[in-house]
XYZ file of C-alpha atoms in Angstrom:
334
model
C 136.936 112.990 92.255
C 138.432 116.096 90.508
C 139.693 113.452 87.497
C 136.141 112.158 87.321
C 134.930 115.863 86.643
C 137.350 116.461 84.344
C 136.496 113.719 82.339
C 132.959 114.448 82.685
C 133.540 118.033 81.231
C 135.770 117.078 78.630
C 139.224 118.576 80.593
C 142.657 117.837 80.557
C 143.923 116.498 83.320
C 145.072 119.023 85.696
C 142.717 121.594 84.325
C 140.799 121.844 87.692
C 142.359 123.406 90.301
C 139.853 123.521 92.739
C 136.479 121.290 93.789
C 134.473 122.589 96.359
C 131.142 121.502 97.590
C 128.092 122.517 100.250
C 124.645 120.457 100.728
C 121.509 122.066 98.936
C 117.855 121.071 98.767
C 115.350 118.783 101.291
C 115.054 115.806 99.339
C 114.584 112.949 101.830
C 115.279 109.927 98.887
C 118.611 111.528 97.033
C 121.556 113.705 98.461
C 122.435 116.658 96.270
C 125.491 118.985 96.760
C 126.396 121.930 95.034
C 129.824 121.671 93.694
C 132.265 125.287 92.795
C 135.263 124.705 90.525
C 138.384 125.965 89.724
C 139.427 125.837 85.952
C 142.710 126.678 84.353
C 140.635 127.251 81.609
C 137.505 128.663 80.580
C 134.888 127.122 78.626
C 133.607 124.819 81.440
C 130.706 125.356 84.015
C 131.642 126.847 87.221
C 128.922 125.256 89.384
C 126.841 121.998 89.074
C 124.782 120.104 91.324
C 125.672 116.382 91.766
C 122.876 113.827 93.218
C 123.679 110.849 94.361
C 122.022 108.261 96.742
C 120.586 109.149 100.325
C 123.062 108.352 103.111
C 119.878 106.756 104.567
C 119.539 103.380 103.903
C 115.457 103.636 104.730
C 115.505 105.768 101.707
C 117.805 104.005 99.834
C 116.003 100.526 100.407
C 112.781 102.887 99.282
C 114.389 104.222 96.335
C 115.875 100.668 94.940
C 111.916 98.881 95.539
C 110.895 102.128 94.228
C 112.980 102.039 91.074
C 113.373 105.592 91.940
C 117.032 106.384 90.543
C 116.694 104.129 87.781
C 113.523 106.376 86.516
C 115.510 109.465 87.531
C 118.585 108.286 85.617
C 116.469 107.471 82.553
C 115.035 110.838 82.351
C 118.394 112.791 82.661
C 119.836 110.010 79.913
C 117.011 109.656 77.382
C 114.574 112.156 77.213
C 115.569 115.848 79.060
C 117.298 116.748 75.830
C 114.621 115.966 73.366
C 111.528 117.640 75.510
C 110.781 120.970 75.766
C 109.954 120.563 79.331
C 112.292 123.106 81.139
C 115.004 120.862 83.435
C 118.427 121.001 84.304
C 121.017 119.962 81.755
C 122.550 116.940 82.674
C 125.731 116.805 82.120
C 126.392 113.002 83.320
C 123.633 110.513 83.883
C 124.538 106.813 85.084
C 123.675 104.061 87.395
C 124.737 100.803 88.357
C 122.772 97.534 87.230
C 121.600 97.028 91.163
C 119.636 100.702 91.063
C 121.365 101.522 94.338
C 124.664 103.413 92.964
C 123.820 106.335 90.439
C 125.592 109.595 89.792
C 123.769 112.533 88.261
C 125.567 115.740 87.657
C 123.174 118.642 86.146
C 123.009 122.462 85.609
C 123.214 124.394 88.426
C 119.718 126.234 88.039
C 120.822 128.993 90.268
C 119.372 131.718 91.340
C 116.121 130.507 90.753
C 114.316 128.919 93.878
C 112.896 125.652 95.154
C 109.053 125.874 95.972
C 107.861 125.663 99.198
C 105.011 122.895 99.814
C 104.074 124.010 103.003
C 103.576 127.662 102.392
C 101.486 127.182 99.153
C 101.705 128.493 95.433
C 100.729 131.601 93.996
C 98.653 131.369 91.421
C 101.201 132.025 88.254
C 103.393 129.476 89.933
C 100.474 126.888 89.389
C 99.187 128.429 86.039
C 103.251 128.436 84.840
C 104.050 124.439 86.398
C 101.035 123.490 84.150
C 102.183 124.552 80.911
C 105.053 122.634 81.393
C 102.986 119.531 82.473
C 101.032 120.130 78.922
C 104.695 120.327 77.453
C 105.976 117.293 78.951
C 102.437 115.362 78.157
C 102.510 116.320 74.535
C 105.756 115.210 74.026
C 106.295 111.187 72.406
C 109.671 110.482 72.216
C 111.364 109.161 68.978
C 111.471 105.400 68.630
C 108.325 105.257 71.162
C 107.764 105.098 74.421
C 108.623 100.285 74.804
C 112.279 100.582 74.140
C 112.500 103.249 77.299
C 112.113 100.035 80.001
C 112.470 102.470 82.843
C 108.740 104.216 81.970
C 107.350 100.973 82.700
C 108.480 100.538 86.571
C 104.763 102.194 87.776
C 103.736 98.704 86.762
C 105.218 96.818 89.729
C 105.013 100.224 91.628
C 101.126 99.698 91.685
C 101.388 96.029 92.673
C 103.301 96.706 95.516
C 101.017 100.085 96.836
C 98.164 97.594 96.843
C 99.810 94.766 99.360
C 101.630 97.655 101.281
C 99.351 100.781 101.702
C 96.305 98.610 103.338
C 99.015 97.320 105.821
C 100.728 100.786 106.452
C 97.638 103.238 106.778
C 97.287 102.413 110.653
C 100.364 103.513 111.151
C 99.696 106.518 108.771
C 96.864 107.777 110.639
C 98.215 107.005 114.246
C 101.245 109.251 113.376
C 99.307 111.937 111.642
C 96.571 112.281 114.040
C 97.554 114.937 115.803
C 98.100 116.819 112.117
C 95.078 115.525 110.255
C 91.522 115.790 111.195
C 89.666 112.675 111.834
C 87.411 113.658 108.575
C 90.777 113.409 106.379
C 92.047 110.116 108.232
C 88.568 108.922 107.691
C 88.527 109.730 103.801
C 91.755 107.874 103.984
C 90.221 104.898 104.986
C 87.631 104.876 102.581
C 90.155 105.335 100.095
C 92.142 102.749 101.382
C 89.004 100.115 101.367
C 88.573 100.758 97.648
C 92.545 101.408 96.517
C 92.202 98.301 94.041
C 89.578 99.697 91.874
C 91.760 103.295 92.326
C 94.997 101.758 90.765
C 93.076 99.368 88.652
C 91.237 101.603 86.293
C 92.720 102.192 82.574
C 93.522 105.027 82.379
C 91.993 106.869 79.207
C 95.292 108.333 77.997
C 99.087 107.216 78.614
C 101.950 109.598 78.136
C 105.406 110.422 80.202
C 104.453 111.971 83.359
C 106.494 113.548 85.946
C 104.607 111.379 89.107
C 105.043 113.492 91.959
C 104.524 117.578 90.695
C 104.399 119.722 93.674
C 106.223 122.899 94.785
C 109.081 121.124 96.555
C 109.798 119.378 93.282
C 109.973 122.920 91.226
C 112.562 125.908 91.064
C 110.990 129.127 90.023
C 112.599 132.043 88.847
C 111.772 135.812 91.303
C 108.532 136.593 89.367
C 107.102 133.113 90.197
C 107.124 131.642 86.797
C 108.637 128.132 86.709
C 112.284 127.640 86.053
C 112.828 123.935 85.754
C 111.271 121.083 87.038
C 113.473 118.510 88.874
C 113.497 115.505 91.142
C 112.212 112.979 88.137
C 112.400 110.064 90.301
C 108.730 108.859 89.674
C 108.497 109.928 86.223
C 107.492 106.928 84.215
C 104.039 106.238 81.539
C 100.840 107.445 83.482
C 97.862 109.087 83.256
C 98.125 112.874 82.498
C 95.451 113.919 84.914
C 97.391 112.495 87.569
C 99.625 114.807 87.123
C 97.555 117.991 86.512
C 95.414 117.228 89.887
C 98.449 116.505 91.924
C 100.009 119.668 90.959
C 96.604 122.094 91.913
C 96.077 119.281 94.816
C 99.142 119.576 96.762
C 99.746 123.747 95.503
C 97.249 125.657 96.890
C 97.216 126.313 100.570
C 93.521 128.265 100.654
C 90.999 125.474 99.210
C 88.880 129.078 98.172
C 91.135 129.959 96.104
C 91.899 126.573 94.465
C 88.194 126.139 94.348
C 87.968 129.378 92.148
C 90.469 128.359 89.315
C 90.837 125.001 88.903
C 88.215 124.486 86.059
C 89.870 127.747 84.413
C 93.629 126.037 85.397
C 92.793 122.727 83.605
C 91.099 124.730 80.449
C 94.338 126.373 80.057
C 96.190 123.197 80.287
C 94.255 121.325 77.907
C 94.640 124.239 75.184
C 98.323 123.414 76.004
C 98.748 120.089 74.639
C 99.241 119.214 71.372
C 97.006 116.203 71.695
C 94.412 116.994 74.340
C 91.390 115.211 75.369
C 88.050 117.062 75.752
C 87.074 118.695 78.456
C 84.276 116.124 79.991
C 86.352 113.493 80.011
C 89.591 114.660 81.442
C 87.530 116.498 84.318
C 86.184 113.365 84.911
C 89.740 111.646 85.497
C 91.184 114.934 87.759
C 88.239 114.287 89.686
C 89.175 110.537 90.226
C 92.837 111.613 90.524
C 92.519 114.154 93.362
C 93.695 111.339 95.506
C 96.983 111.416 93.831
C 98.516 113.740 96.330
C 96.939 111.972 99.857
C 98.348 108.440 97.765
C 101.845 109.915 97.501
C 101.891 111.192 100.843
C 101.000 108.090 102.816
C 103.283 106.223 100.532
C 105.975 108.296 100.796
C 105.442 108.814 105.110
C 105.884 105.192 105.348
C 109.085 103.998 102.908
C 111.452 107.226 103.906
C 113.253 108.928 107.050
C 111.493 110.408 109.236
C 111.713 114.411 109.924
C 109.688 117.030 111.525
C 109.397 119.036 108.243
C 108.829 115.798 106.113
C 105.606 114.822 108.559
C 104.356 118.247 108.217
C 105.057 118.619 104.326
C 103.567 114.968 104.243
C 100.362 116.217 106.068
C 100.052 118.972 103.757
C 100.162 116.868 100.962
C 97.260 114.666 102.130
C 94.992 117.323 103.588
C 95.164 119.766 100.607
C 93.953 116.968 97.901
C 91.195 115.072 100.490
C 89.289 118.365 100.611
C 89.713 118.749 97.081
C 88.710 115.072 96.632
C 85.695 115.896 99.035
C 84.255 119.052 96.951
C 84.491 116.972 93.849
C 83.190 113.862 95.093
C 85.800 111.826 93.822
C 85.028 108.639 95.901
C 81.669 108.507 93.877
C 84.030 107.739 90.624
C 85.838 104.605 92.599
């Protein structure tokens, strides 16, 4: 282990004299430690975070169908240092050819903080995540996006939501009914009956999206503003407006509030982006996106372990984005 690191940093051997390391985050598809080192030497980071994959096999099993470390691992490895998205520098980024094994050791973002889902966003955490979405959505990397095969898993991704999620959403809404209103579980339904026309539709723009933007997902500095966005696991070629409507979906805890500055929120983002759509027609796609959020979270609910704080997070993520999804109508556009 220490001669791994020390390779990894560039050390002699015998250079660290101490490795030290203590859990950190909630992810429920990756385990992440922080690690604390010793060096002879100067010149080499005292902290990092390592991820590696979940001592669950559920969420293992989930992550391999999922292609979720292989999209993780691709981000780290072929894009973080060309975008001026604001991640963690990785510092080693590889995986095995059966998506199961991966090691990912990155820049200990301390002191800055992880979001909290079920609490809610403040308003410059939202207004701060989506400049960075307009960063990462502007951004085409060099040599195009065909030669990175890992952007491409959403493909089989969206095949496999259609066959599963009709099958699973009994079992969503018997476990969440005592979370979720019937209205919501209901909604659901209706969503569920017409999820092949939902996945189906072209999108009207492609670019590299994050997949799954929400406060747990983000660290933010004291003052709210974003620090780096992490846990890339879904990030692959998708619609932009996914993204954008995910992120004020799942963020805002009072639908009042979200109600009074989305249009503003998504104005702001669109000014953003180097290459931005107009205004009609992107509304138009956050309005058929504000599923995104109540997709993700019965997905997610039924391919990874179990917790009391993951059904609760999982509940906010549905409920939040079906009201939204009901004030905007959104099941007119499927």
């Amino acid at each position: 282990e220490a001669a791994f690191v020390e390779q990894v940093f560039g050390a002699p051997e015998g250079a660290l004299q101490s490795l030290n390391h203590v859990p950190v985050g909630t992810g429920q598809v990756c385990d992440s430690y922080r690690f604390s080192c010793q060096w002879e030497d100067e010149g080499h980071p005292a902290t990092f975070v390592a991820k590696c994959p979940s001592a669950d096999p559920v969420s293992r099993g989930a992550a391999a169908i999922f292609h979720l470390y292989d999209m993780e691992v691709g981000w780290y490895r072929d894009v973080a240092g060309h975008c001026e998205v604001h991640c963690p520098q990785p510092y080693h980024a590889d995986i095995a050819d059966n998506e199961q094994e991966f090691v990912l050791l990155l820049e200990d973002m301390t002191p800055a903080s992880q979001g909290d889902q079920l609490a809610g966003a403040s308003l410059v955490q939202v207004e701060t995540t989506l400049a960075e979405a307009a960063a990462l959505h502007s951004f085409q990397p060099a040599g195009g996006v065909d030669r990175l095969h890992w952007l491409h898993h959403s493909n089989s991704n969206s095949e496999f939501m259609k066959t599963t999620l009709p099958k699973g959403y009994p079992l969503f809404r018997e476990r969440f009914s005592g979370l979720l209103s019937s209205d919501i579980l209901d909604l659901g339904q209706e969503l569920i009956d017409r999820l092949t026309r939902y996945i189906e539709s072209e999108p009207s723009e492609l670019a590299i999206t994050h997949g799954d933007m929400r406060l747990d997902n983000i660290l933010f500095h004291a003052d709210g503003r974003v620090a780096a966005l992490v846990d890339w696991q879904t990030c692959s070629l998708g619609n932009p407006a996914n993204d954008v409507a995910y992120m004020i979906g799942t963020s805002f805890a009072d639908a009042e509030e979200r109600r009074q500055h989305e249009k503003r929120l998504v104005e702001a983002y669109l000014a953003a982006r180097s290459n931005a759509p107009d205004y009609d027609s992107f509304w138009r796609e956050y309005r058929r996106h504000a599923f995104s959020g109540f997709v993700m979270a019965i997905n997610a609910s039924l391919h990874v372990e179990q917790t009391e704080r993951g059904d609760r997070m999982f509940a906010a993520m549905a409920e939040r984005p079906a009201q939204m999804a009901l004030d905007l109508d959104s099941l007119s556009l499927l």
